[in-house]
């Protein structure tokens, strides 16, 4: 049986929710969020950046914004599942050390195990570059183009035990243009994501329980 969602406390401008952002790559979404938090009165504040990839370009925003940014690579292990659980335990310990209240996935390219999800369910949020339930998984733009779709978009959703199956919080459409490449579509969708995710987080974090 799957666990219920347990939302975070209500964040406020005076007492913002302490966020960790998990990334794997360039971190353009992370940068948009940090800029938003810096230039607006926000009910959330980024206190920690974690990447599973030591070469993730987005790690540099930690230094730029004075926020601890750490790479936690997959540890060596005999079995894949043991390796995933050990890795997630390292991440969980770090989140606890920094009193993190909400985990924001922003281009984090690993699927989390149900063990990790159950610890954070309701306080674990993701943005996916399609209009879910269409095109889940790691190749959303490729799949939308291969399908001949003329509309795609992005979805902010809570993370559950499945892959991109959690409760949808917000979506925004993006038109697919004739001759779009994966890269062109990805860039246009990212521009929308960069506006949507911070705004949705503002609303989500001020709701609370
Ligand atoms: C975004 O399109 C996000 O939806 C997807 O990965 C991309 C992250 O890009 N999961 P970046 O690393 O923030 O530039």
JSON list of C-alpha atoms and ligand atoms in Angstrom, two decimals:
[
{"chain": "A", "resi": 1, "resn": "UNK", "atom": "CA", "xyz": [0.00, 0.00, 0.00]},
{"chain": "A", "resi": 2, "resn": "UNK", "atom": "CA", "xyz": [1.36, 3.45, -0.82]},
{"chain": "A", "resi": 3, "resn": "UNK", "atom": "CA", "xyz": [1.91, 6.07, 1.88]},
{"chain": "A", "resi": 4, "resn": "UNK", "atom": "CA", "xyz": [-0.26, 9.23, 2.15]},
{"chain": "A", "resi": 5, "resn": "UNK", "atom": "CA", "xyz": [1.19, 12.62, 1.23]},
{"chain": "A", "resi": 6, "resn": "UNK", "atom": "CA", "xyz": [2.28, 14.55, 4.33]},
{"chain": "A", "resi": 7, "resn": "UNK", "atom": "CA", "xyz": [2.57, 18.23, 3.38]},
{"chain": "A", "resi": 8, "resn": "UNK", "atom": "CA", "xyz": [5.20, 20.54, 4.92]},
{"chain": "A", "resi": 9, "resn": "UNK", "atom": "CA", "xyz": [4.38, 23.20, 7.51]},
{"chain": "A", "resi": 10, "resn": "UNK", "atom": "CA", "xyz": [3.13, 26.56, 6.31]},
{"chain": "A", "resi": 11, "resn": "UNK", "atom": "CA", "xyz": [6.06, 28.70, 5.21]},
{"chain": "A", "resi": 12, "resn": "UNK", "atom": "CA", "xyz": [6.02, 32.48, 5.53]},
{"chain": "A", "resi": 13, "resn": "UNK", "atom": "CA", "xyz": [8.23, 35.38, 4.51]},
{"chain": "A", "resi": 14, "resn": "UNK", "atom": "CA", "xyz": [9.39, 35.68, 8.14]},
{"chain": "A", "resi": 15, "resn": "UNK", "atom": "CA", "xyz": [9.91, 31.94, 8.53]},
{"chain": "A", "resi": 16, "resn": "UNK", "atom": "CA", "xyz": [10.44, 30.47, 5.05]},
{"chain": "A", "resi": 17, "resn": "UNK", "atom": "CA", "xyz": [10.46, 26.74, 4.37]},
{"chain": "A", "resi": 18, "resn": "UNK", "atom": "CA", "xyz": [13.99, 25.38, 4.16]},
{"chain": "A", "resi": 19, "resn": "UNK", "atom": "CA", "xyz": [14.42, 23.87, 0.70]},
{"chain": "A", "resi": 20, "resn": "UNK", "atom": "CA", "xyz": [17.02, 21.54, -0.79]},
{"chain": "A", "resi": 21, "resn": "UNK", "atom": "CA", "xyz": [17.27, 21.52, -4.59]},
{"chain": "A", "resi": 22, "resn": "UNK", "atom": "CA", "xyz": [18.44, 18.31, -6.24]},
{"chain": "A", "resi": 23, "resn": "UNK", "atom": "CA", "xyz": [20.01, 18.62, -9.69]},
{"chain": "A", "resi": 24, "resn": "UNK", "atom": "CA", "xyz": [21.99, 16.51, -12.15]},
{"chain": "A", "resi": 25, "resn": "UNK", "atom": "CA", "xyz": [22.96, 18.95, -14.89]},
{"chain": "A", "resi": 26, "resn": "UNK", "atom": "CA", "xyz": [23.17, 22.58, -15.94]},
{"chain": "A", "resi": 27, "resn": "UNK", "atom": "CA", "xyz": [20.83, 23.81, -13.20]},
{"chain": "A", "resi": 28, "resn": "UNK", "atom": "CA", "xyz": [19.05, 26.49, -15.24]},
{"chain": "A", "resi": 29, "resn": "UNK", "atom": "CA", "xyz": [15.89, 25.77, -13.21]},
{"chain": "A", "resi": 30, "resn": "UNK", "atom": "CA", "xyz": [17.86, 26.08, -9.98]},
{"chain": "A", "resi": 31, "resn": "UNK", "atom": "CA", "xyz": [19.21, 29.46, -11.13]},
{"chain": "A", "resi": 32, "resn": "UNK", "atom": "CA", "xyz": [15.69, 30.70, -11.93]},
{"chain": "A", "resi": 33, "resn": "UNK", "atom": "CA", "xyz": [14.55, 29.64, -8.45]},
{"chain": "A", "resi": 34, "resn": "UNK", "atom": "CA", "xyz": [17.49, 31.29, -6.69]},
{"chain": "A", "resi": 35, "resn": "UNK", "atom": "CA", "xyz": [16.93, 34.54, -8.62]},
{"chain": "A", "resi": 36, "resn": "UNK", "atom": "CA", "xyz": [13.25, 34.42, -7.69]},
{"chain": "A", "resi": 37, "resn": "UNK", "atom": "CA", "xyz": [14.03, 33.87, -4.00]},
{"chain": "A", "resi": 38, "resn": "UNK", "atom": "CA", "xyz": [16.56, 36.69, -4.04]},
{"chain": "A", "resi": 39, "resn": "UNK", "atom": "CA", "xyz": [14.33, 39.27, -5.70]},
{"chain": "A", "resi": 40, "resn": "UNK", "atom": "CA", "xyz": [10.97, 38.44, -4.14]},
{"chain": "A", "resi": 41, "resn": "UNK", "atom": "CA", "xyz": [9.68, 38.02, -0.64]},
{"chain": "A", "resi": 42, "resn": "UNK", "atom": "CA", "xyz": [9.32, 34.31, -0.68]},
{"chain": "A", "resi": 43, "resn": "UNK", "atom": "CA", "xyz": [7.91, 31.68, 1.72]},
{"chain": "A", "resi": 44, "resn": "UNK", "atom": "CA", "xyz": [10.82, 29.35, 0.81]},
{"chain": "A", "resi": 45, "resn": "UNK", "atom": "CA", "xyz": [14.58, 29.61, 0.90]},
{"chain": "A", "resi": 46, "resn": "UNK", "atom": "CA", "xyz": [17.21, 27.33, -0.61]},
{"chain": "A", "resi": 47, "resn": "UNK", "atom": "CA", "xyz": [19.53, 26.07, 2.11]},
{"chain": "A", "resi": 48, "resn": "UNK", "atom": "CA", "xyz": [21.22, 23.20, 0.27]},
{"chain": "A", "resi": 49, "resn": "UNK", "atom": "CA", "xyz": [22.00, 22.09, -3.29]},
{"chain": "A", "resi": 50, "resn": "UNK", "atom": "CA", "xyz": [22.75, 18.43, -3.98]},
{"chain": "A", "resi": 51, "resn": "UNK", "atom": "CA", "xyz": [23.86, 16.85, -7.23]},
{"chain": "A", "resi": 52, "resn": "UNK", "atom": "CA", "xyz": [24.34, 13.16, -7.96]},
{"chain": "A", "resi": 53, "resn": "UNK", "atom": "CA", "xyz": [26.82, 14.24, -10.62]},
{"chain": "A", "resi": 54, "resn": "UNK", "atom": "CA", "xyz": [30.12, 15.79, -9.59]},
{"chain": "A", "resi": 55, "resn": "UNK", "atom": "CA", "xyz": [30.35, 17.56, -12.96]},
{"chain": "A", "resi": 56, "resn": "UNK", "atom": "CA", "xyz": [26.91, 19.17, -12.82]},
{"chain": "A", "resi": 57, "resn": "UNK", "atom": "CA", "xyz": [27.25, 22.77, -14.04]},
{"chain": "A", "resi": 58, "resn": "UNK", "atom": "CA", "xyz": [24.54, 23.88, -11.60]},
{"chain": "A", "resi": 59, "resn": "UNK", "atom": "CA", "xyz": [26.78, 23.19, -8.58]},
{"chain": "A", "resi": 60, "resn": "UNK", "atom": "CA", "xyz": [28.52, 26.50, -9.26]},
{"chain": "A", "resi": 61, "resn": "UNK", "atom": "CA", "xyz": [25.38, 28.43, -8.28]},
{"chain": "A", "resi": 62, "resn": "UNK", "atom": "CA", "xyz": [26.06, 27.37, -4.70]},
{"chain": "A", "resi": 63, "resn": "UNK", "atom": "CA", "xyz": [29.19, 29.49, -4.65]},
{"chain": "A", "resi": 64, "resn": "UNK", "atom": "CA", "xyz": [27.51, 32.35, -6.55]},
{"chain": "A", "resi": 65, "resn": "UNK", "atom": "CA", "xyz": [24.65, 32.52, -4.04]},
{"chain": "A", "resi": 66, "resn": "UNK", "atom": "CA", "xyz": [26.54, 31.47, -0.89]},
{"chain": "A", "resi": 67, "resn": "UNK", "atom": "CA", "xyz": [24.60, 28.22, -0.48]},
{"chain": "A", "resi": 68, "resn": "UNK", "atom": "CA", "xyz": [26.26, 24.88, 0.40]},
{"chain": "A", "resi": 69, "resn": "UNK", "atom": "CA", "xyz": [26.39, 22.75, -2.77]},
{"chain": "A", "resi": 70, "resn": "UNK", "atom": "CA", "xyz": [27.53, 19.15, -2.57]},
{"chain": "A", "resi": 71, "resn": "UNK", "atom": "CA", "xyz": [27.99, 16.33, -5.03]},
{"chain": "A", "resi": 72, "resn": "UNK", "atom": "CA", "xyz": [26.95, 12.94, -3.70]},
{"chain": "A", "resi": 73, "resn": "UNK", "atom": "CA", "xyz": [27.97, 10.29, -6.21]},
{"chain": "A", "resi": 74, "resn": "UNK", "atom": "CA", "xyz": [26.69, 6.73, -6.32]},
{"chain": "A", "resi": 75, "resn": "UNK", "atom": "CA", "xyz": [28.77, 4.70, -3.85]},
{"chain": "A", "resi": 76, "resn": "UNK", "atom": "CA", "xyz": [30.42, 1.44, -4.91]},
{"chain": "A", "resi": 77, "resn": "UNK", "atom": "CA", "xyz": [28.33, -1.57, -4.15]},
{"chain": "A", "resi": 78, "resn": "UNK", "atom": "CA", "xyz": [27.77, -5.07, -5.40]},
{"chain": "A", "resi": 79, "resn": "UNK", "atom": "CA", "xyz": [24.11, -4.77, -6.27]},
{"chain": "A", "resi": 80, "resn": "UNK", "atom": "CA", "xyz": [22.28, -1.95, -8.05]},
{"chain": "A", "resi": 81, "resn": "UNK", "atom": "CA", "xyz": [19.48, -1.74, -5.50]},
{"chain": "A", "resi": 82, "resn": "UNK", "atom": "CA", "xyz": [21.92, -1.65, -2.59]},
{"chain": "A", "resi": 83, "resn": "UNK", "atom": "CA", "xyz": [23.83, 1.09, -4.39]},
{"chain": "A", "resi": 84, "resn": "UNK", "atom": "CA", "xyz": [20.65, 3.16, -4.85]},
{"chain": "A", "resi": 85, "resn": "UNK", "atom": "CA", "xyz": [19.62, 2.74, -1.22]},
{"chain": "A", "resi": 86, "resn": "UNK", "atom": "CA", "xyz": [23.10, 3.62, 0.08]},
{"chain": "A", "resi": 87, "resn": "UNK", "atom": "CA", "xyz": [23.14, 6.70, -2.17]},
{"chain": "A", "resi": 88, "resn": "UNK", "atom": "CA", "xyz": [19.72, 7.85, -1.02]},
{"chain": "A", "resi": 89, "resn": "UNK", "atom": "CA", "xyz": [20.69, 7.29, 2.62]},
{"chain": "A", "resi": 90, "resn": "UNK", "atom": "CA", "xyz": [23.64, 9.64, 2.13]},
{"chain": "A", "resi": 91, "resn": "UNK", "atom": "CA", "xyz": [21.29, 12.21, 0.60]},
{"chain": "A", "resi": 92, "resn": "UNK", "atom": "CA", "xyz": [18.72, 11.75, 3.37]},
{"chain": "A", "resi": 93, "resn": "UNK", "atom": "CA", "xyz": [21.39, 12.25, 6.07]},
{"chain": "A", "resi": 94, "resn": "UNK", "atom": "CA", "xyz": [22.50, 15.47, 4.39]},
{"chain": "A", "resi": 95, "resn": "UNK", "atom": "CA", "xyz": [18.90, 16.71, 4.20]},
{"chain": "A", "resi": 96, "resn": "UNK", "atom": "CA", "xyz": [18.46, 15.99, 7.91]},
{"chain": "A", "resi": 97, "resn": "UNK", "atom": "CA", "xyz": [21.75, 17.73, 8.78]},
{"chain": "A", "resi": 98, "resn": "UNK", "atom": "CA", "xyz": [20.46, 20.90, 7.13]},
{"chain": "A", "resi": 99, "resn": "UNK", "atom": "CA", "xyz": [16.94, 20.69, 8.64]},
{"chain": "A", "resi": 100, "resn": "UNK", "atom": "CA", "xyz": [15.44, 20.55, 5.17]},
{"chain": "A", "resi": 101, "resn": "UNK", "atom": "CA", "xyz": [11.64, 20.76, 5.05]},
{"chain": "A", "resi": 102, "resn": "UNK", "atom": "CA", "xyz": [10.97, 20.42, 1.31]},
{"chain": "A", "resi": 103, "resn": "UNK", "atom": "CA", "xyz": [12.94, 18.63, -1.40]},
{"chain": "A", "resi": 104, "resn": "UNK", "atom": "CA", "xyz": [12.70, 20.24, -4.83]},
{"chain": "A", "resi": 105, "resn": "UNK", "atom": "CA", "xyz": [13.78, 18.12, -7.79]},
{"chain": "A", "resi": 106, "resn": "UNK", "atom": "CA", "xyz": [14.98, 20.33, -10.63]},
{"chain": "A", "resi": 107, "resn": "UNK", "atom": "CA", "xyz": [16.46, 18.30, -13.45]},
{"chain": "A", "resi": 108, "resn": "UNK", "atom": "CA", "xyz": [17.41, 15.47, -11.06]},
{"chain": "A", "resi": 109, "resn": "UNK", "atom": "CA", "xyz": [17.80, 12.50, -13.38]},
{"chain": "A", "resi": 110, "resn": "UNK", "atom": "CA", "xyz": [17.60, 9.57, -10.97]},
{"chain": "A", "resi": 111, "resn": "UNK", "atom": "CA", "xyz": [14.46, 7.66, -10.08]},
{"chain": "A", "resi": 112, "resn": "UNK", "atom": "CA", "xyz": [14.04, 7.60, -6.32]},
{"chain": "A", "resi": 113, "resn": "UNK", "atom": "CA", "xyz": [13.22, 4.33, -4.56]},
{"chain": "A", "resi": 114, "resn": "UNK", "atom": "CA", "xyz": [9.97, 3.94, -2.65]},
{"chain": "A", "resi": 115, "resn": "UNK", "atom": "CA", "xyz": [12.06, 3.79, 0.55]},
{"chain": "A", "resi": 116, "resn": "UNK", "atom": "CA", "xyz": [13.26, 7.35, 0.01]},
{"chain": "A", "resi": 117, "resn": "UNK", "atom": "CA", "xyz": [9.89, 8.56, -1.30]},
{"chain": "A", "resi": 118, "resn": "UNK", "atom": "CA", "xyz": [8.09, 7.23, 1.78]},
{"chain": "A", "resi": 119, "resn": "UNK", "atom": "CA", "xyz": [10.30, 9.39, 4.02]},
{"chain": "A", "resi": 120, "resn": "UNK", "atom": "CA", "xyz": [9.54, 12.58, 2.08]},
{"chain": "A", "resi": 121, "resn": "UNK", "atom": "CA", "xyz": [6.17, 11.99, 0.46]},
{"chain": "A", "resi": 122, "resn": "UNK", "atom": "CA", "xyz": [4.24, 15.27, 0.35]},
{"chain": "A", "resi": 123, "resn": "UNK", "atom": "CA", "xyz": [7.48, 17.17, 0.82]},
{"chain": "A", "resi": 124, "resn": "UNK", "atom": "CA", "xyz": [9.06, 16.00, -2.44]},
{"chain": "A", "resi": 125, "resn": "UNK", "atom": "CA", "xyz": [8.18, 17.92, -5.60]},
{"chain": "A", "resi": 126, "resn": "UNK", "atom": "CA", "xyz": [9.30, 17.68, -9.22]},
{"chain": "A", "resi": 127, "resn": "UNK", "atom": "CA", "xyz": [8.97, 19.47, -12.53]},
{"chain": "A", "resi": 128, "resn": "UNK", "atom": "CA", "xyz": [8.62, 17.34, -15.64]},
{"chain": "A", "resi": 129, "resn": "UNK", "atom": "CA", "xyz": [8.88, 18.66, -19.22]},
{"chain": "A", "resi": 130, "resn": "UNK", "atom": "CA", "xyz": [5.57, 17.39, -20.62]},
{"chain": "A", "resi": 131, "resn": "UNK", "atom": "CA", "xyz": [1.87, 17.55, -19.89]},
{"chain": "A", "resi": 132, "resn": "UNK", "atom": "CA", "xyz": [1.68, 14.48, -17.67]},
{"chain": "A", "resi": 133, "resn": "UNK", "atom": "CA", "xyz": [0.38, 11.80, -17.86]},
{"chain": "A", "resi": 134, "resn": "UNK", "atom": "CA", "xyz": [1.71, 12.17, -21.42]},
{"chain": "A", "resi": 135, "resn": "UNK", "atom": "CA", "xyz": [5.39, 11.39, -22.03]},
{"chain": "A", "resi": 136, "resn": "UNK", "atom": "CA", "xyz": [6.71, 10.40, -18.57]},
{"chain": "A", "resi": 137, "resn": "UNK", "atom": "CA", "xyz": [10.34, 9.34, -18.15]},
{"chain": "A", "resi": 138, "resn": "UNK", "atom": "CA", "xyz": [13.69, 10.70, -19.25]},
{"chain": "A", "resi": 139, "resn": "UNK", "atom": "CA", "xyz": [12.88, 11.43, -22.93]},
{"chain": "A", "resi": 140, "resn": "UNK", "atom": "CA", "xyz": [9.75, 13.55, -22.83]},
{"chain": "A", "resi": 141, "resn": "UNK", "atom": "CA", "xyz": [10.67, 15.86, -25.73]},
{"chain": "A", "resi": 142, "resn": "UNK", "atom": "CA", "xyz": [11.87, 13.04, -27.96]},
{"chain": "A", "resi": 143, "resn": "UNK", "atom": "CA", "xyz": [8.66, 11.13, -27.26]},
{"chain": "A", "resi": 144, "resn": "UNK", "atom": "CA", "xyz": [6.41, 14.15, -27.91]},
{"chain": "A", "resi": 145, "resn": "UNK", "atom": "CA", "xyz": [8.11, 14.82, -31.26]},
{"chain": "A", "resi": 146, "resn": "UNK", "atom": "CA", "xyz": [8.02, 11.13, -32.25]},
{"chain": "A", "resi": 147, "resn": "UNK", "atom": "CA", "xyz": [4.30, 11.12, -31.46]},
{"chain": "A", "resi": 148, "resn": "UNK", "atom": "CA", "xyz": [3.68, 14.02, -33.86]},
{"chain": "A", "resi": 149, "resn": "UNK", "atom": "CA", "xyz": [2.13, 16.06, -31.03]},
{"chain": "A", "resi": 150, "resn": "UNK", "atom": "CA", "xyz": [1.48, 19.76, -31.64]},
{"chain": "A", "resi": 151, "resn": "UNK", "atom": "CA", "xyz": [1.26, 20.65, -27.97]},
{"chain": "A", "resi": 152, "resn": "UNK", "atom": "CA", "xyz": [3.39, 19.79, -24.97]},
{"chain": "A", "resi": 153, "resn": "UNK", "atom": "CA", "xyz": [4.32, 21.69, -21.82]},
{"chain": "A", "resi": 154, "resn": "UNK", "atom": "CA", "xyz": [5.47, 21.13, -18.28]},
{"chain": "A", "resi": 155, "resn": "UNK", "atom": "CA", "xyz": [4.01, 19.74, -15.08]},
{"chain": "A", "resi": 156, "resn": "UNK", "atom": "CA", "xyz": [4.79, 20.41, -11.43]},
{"chain": "A", "resi": 157, "resn": "UNK", "atom": "CA", "xyz": [3.80, 17.38, -9.38]},
{"chain": "A", "resi": 158, "resn": "UNK", "atom": "CA", "xyz": [4.29, 15.71, -6.03]},
{"chain": "A", "resi": 159, "resn": "UNK", "atom": "CA", "xyz": [6.53, 12.65, -6.23]},
{"chain": "A", "resi": 160, "resn": "UNK", "atom": "CA", "xyz": [5.05, 9.28, -5.44]},
{"chain": "A", "resi": 161, "resn": "UNK", "atom": "CA", "xyz": [6.38, 5.73, -5.77]},
{"chain": "A", "resi": 162, "resn": "UNK", "atom": "CA", "xyz": [5.92, 5.66, -9.56]},
{"chain": "A", "resi": 163, "resn": "UNK", "atom": "CA", "xyz": [7.76, 7.43, -12.39]},
{"chain": "A", "resi": 164, "resn": "UNK", "atom": "CA", "xyz": [6.16, 10.87, -12.93]},
{"chain": "A", "resi": 165, "resn": "UNK", "atom": "CA", "xyz": [2.82, 9.59, -11.61]},
{"chain": "A", "resi": 166, "resn": "UNK", "atom": "CA", "xyz": [2.34, 11.74, -8.48]},
{"chain": "A", "resi": 167, "resn": "UNK", "atom": "CA", "xyz": [-0.42, 14.27, -7.84]},
{"chain": "A", "resi": 168, "resn": "UNK", "atom": "CA", "xyz": [-0.36, 17.10, -10.37]},
{"chain": "A", "resi": 169, "resn": "UNK", "atom": "CA", "xyz": [-0.14, 20.60, -8.89]},
{"chain": "A", "resi": 170, "resn": "UNK", "atom": "CA", "xyz": [0.15, 22.77, -12.01]},
{"chain": "A", "resi": 171, "resn": "UNK", "atom": "CA", "xyz": [0.68, 22.52, -15.75]},
{"chain": "A", "resi": 172, "resn": "UNK", "atom": "CA", "xyz": [1.40, 24.94, -18.54]},
{"chain": "A", "resi": 173, "resn": "UNK", "atom": "CA", "xyz": [1.18, 24.32, -22.27]},
{"chain": "A", "resi": 174, "resn": "UNK", "atom": "CA", "xyz": [3.90, 24.95, -24.85]},
{"chain": "A", "resi": 175, "resn": "UNK", "atom": "CA", "xyz": [3.23, 24.74, -28.58]},
{"chain": "A", "resi": 176, "resn": "UNK", "atom": "CA", "xyz": [5.34, 22.39, -30.70]},
{"chain": "A", "resi": 177, "resn": "UNK", "atom": "CA", "xyz": [6.37, 24.18, -33.90]},
{"chain": "A", "resi": 178, "resn": "UNK", "atom": "CA", "xyz": [6.94, 22.61, -37.33]},
{"chain": "A", "resi": 179, "resn": "UNK", "atom": "CA", "xyz": [10.51, 21.35, -37.60]},
{"chain": "A", "resi": 180, "resn": "UNK", "atom": "CA", "xyz": [11.25, 21.70, -33.85]},
{"chain": "A", "resi": 181, "resn": "UNK", "atom": "CA", "xyz": [14.33, 19.77, -32.75]},
{"chain": "A", "resi": 182, "resn": "UNK", "atom": "CA", "xyz": [14.55, 18.21, -29.29]},
{"chain": "A", "resi": 183, "resn": "UNK", "atom": "CA", "xyz": [16.95, 20.99, -28.25]},
{"chain": "A", "resi": 184, "resn": "UNK", "atom": "CA", "xyz": [14.73, 23.82, -29.52]},
{"chain": "A", "resi": 185, "resn": "UNK", "atom": "CA", "xyz": [11.68, 22.39, -27.82]},
{"chain": "A", "resi": 186, "resn": "UNK", "atom": "CA", "xyz": [13.60, 21.78, -24.61]},
{"chain": "A", "resi": 187, "resn": "UNK", "atom": "CA", "xyz": [14.77, 25.41, -24.49]},
{"chain": "A", "resi": 188, "resn": "UNK", "atom": "CA", "xyz": [11.23, 26.78, -25.03]},
{"chain": "A", "resi": 189, "resn": "UNK", "atom": "CA", "xyz": [9.79, 24.49, -22.38]},
{"chain": "A", "resi": 190, "resn": "UNK", "atom": "CA", "xyz": [12.55, 25.42, -19.93]},
{"chain": "A", "resi": 191, "resn": "UNK", "atom": "CA", "xyz": [11.68, 29.13, -20.29]},
{"chain": "A", "resi": 192, "resn": "UNK", "atom": "CA", "xyz": [8.13, 28.35, -19.17]},
{"chain": "A", "resi": 193, "resn": "UNK", "atom": "CA", "xyz": [9.36, 26.04, -16.40]},
{"chain": "A", "resi": 194, "resn": "UNK", "atom": "CA", "xyz": [11.55, 28.85, -15.04]},
{"chain": "A", "resi": 195, "resn": "UNK", "atom": "CA", "xyz": [8.47, 31.02, -14.52]},
{"chain": "A", "resi": 196, "resn": "UNK", "atom": "CA", "xyz": [6.08, 28.29, -13.42]},
{"chain": "A", "resi": 197, "resn": "UNK", "atom": "CA", "xyz": [8.12, 26.39, -10.81]},
{"chain": "A", "resi": 198, "resn": "UNK", "atom": "CA", "xyz": [9.00, 29.34, -8.52]},
{"chain": "A", "resi": 199, "resn": "UNK", "atom": "CA", "xyz": [5.41, 30.63, -8.65]},
{"chain": "A", "resi": 200, "resn": "UNK", "atom": "CA", "xyz": [3.97, 27.20, -7.86]},
{"chain": "A", "resi": 201, "resn": "UNK", "atom": "CA", "xyz": [6.42, 26.82, -4.99]},
{"chain": "A", "resi": 202, "resn": "UNK", "atom": "CA", "xyz": [5.30, 30.17, -3.58]},
{"chain": "A", "resi": 203, "resn": "UNK", "atom": "CA", "xyz": [1.70, 28.96, -3.46]},
{"chain": "A", "resi": 204, "resn": "UNK", "atom": "CA", "xyz": [2.55, 25.43, -2.32]},
{"chain": "A", "resi": 205, "resn": "UNK", "atom": "CA", "xyz": [4.80, 26.63, 0.51]},
{"chain": "A", "resi": 206, "resn": "UNK", "atom": "CA", "xyz": [2.33, 29.19, 1.84]},
{"chain": "A", "resi": 207, "resn": "UNK", "atom": "CA", "xyz": [-0.45, 26.61, 2.11]},
{"chain": "A", "resi": 208, "resn": "UNK", "atom": "CA", "xyz": [1.02, 24.29, 4.71]},
{"chain": "A", "resi": 209, "resn": "UNK", "atom": "CA", "xyz": [-0.95, 22.13, 7.10]},
{"chain": "B", "resi": 1, "resn": "LIG", "atom": "C1", "xyz": [14.10, 20.53, -17.08]},
{"chain": "B", "resi": 1, "resn": "LIG", "atom": "O1", "xyz": [13.50, 20.60, -18.36]},
{"chain": "B", "resi": 1, "resn": "LIG", "atom": "C2", "xyz": [13.31, 19.61, -16.18]},
{"chain": "B", "resi": 1, "resn": "LIG", "atom": "O2", "xyz": [11.94, 19.62, -16.42]},
{"chain": "B", "resi": 1, "resn": "LIG", "atom": "C3", "xyz": [13.88, 18.27, -16.56]},
{"chain": "B", "resi": 1, "resn": "LIG", "atom": "O3", "xyz": [15.26, 18.49, -16.73]},
{"chain": "B", "resi": 1, "resn": "LIG", "atom": "C4", "xyz": [15.46, 19.85, -17.15]},
{"chain": "B", "resi": 1, "resn": "LIG", "atom": "C5", "xyz": [16.45, 20.46, -16.20]},
{"chain": "B", "resi": 1, "resn": "LIG", "atom": "O4", "xyz": [17.23, 21.41, -16.79]},
{"chain": "B", "resi": 1, "resn": "LIG", "atom": "N1", "xyz": [13.56, 17.26, -15.58]},
{"chain": "B", "resi": 1, "resn": "LIG", "atom": "P1", "xyz": [18.30, 22.27, -15.94]},
{"chain": "B", "resi": 1, "resn": "LIG", "atom": "O5", "xyz": [19.35, 21.31, -15.41]},
{"chain": "B", "resi": 1, "resn": "LIG", "atom": "O6", "xyz": [17.55, 22.96, -14.85]},
{"chain": "B", "resi": 1, "resn": "LIG", "atom": "O7", "xyz": [18.87, 23.23, -16.95]}
]
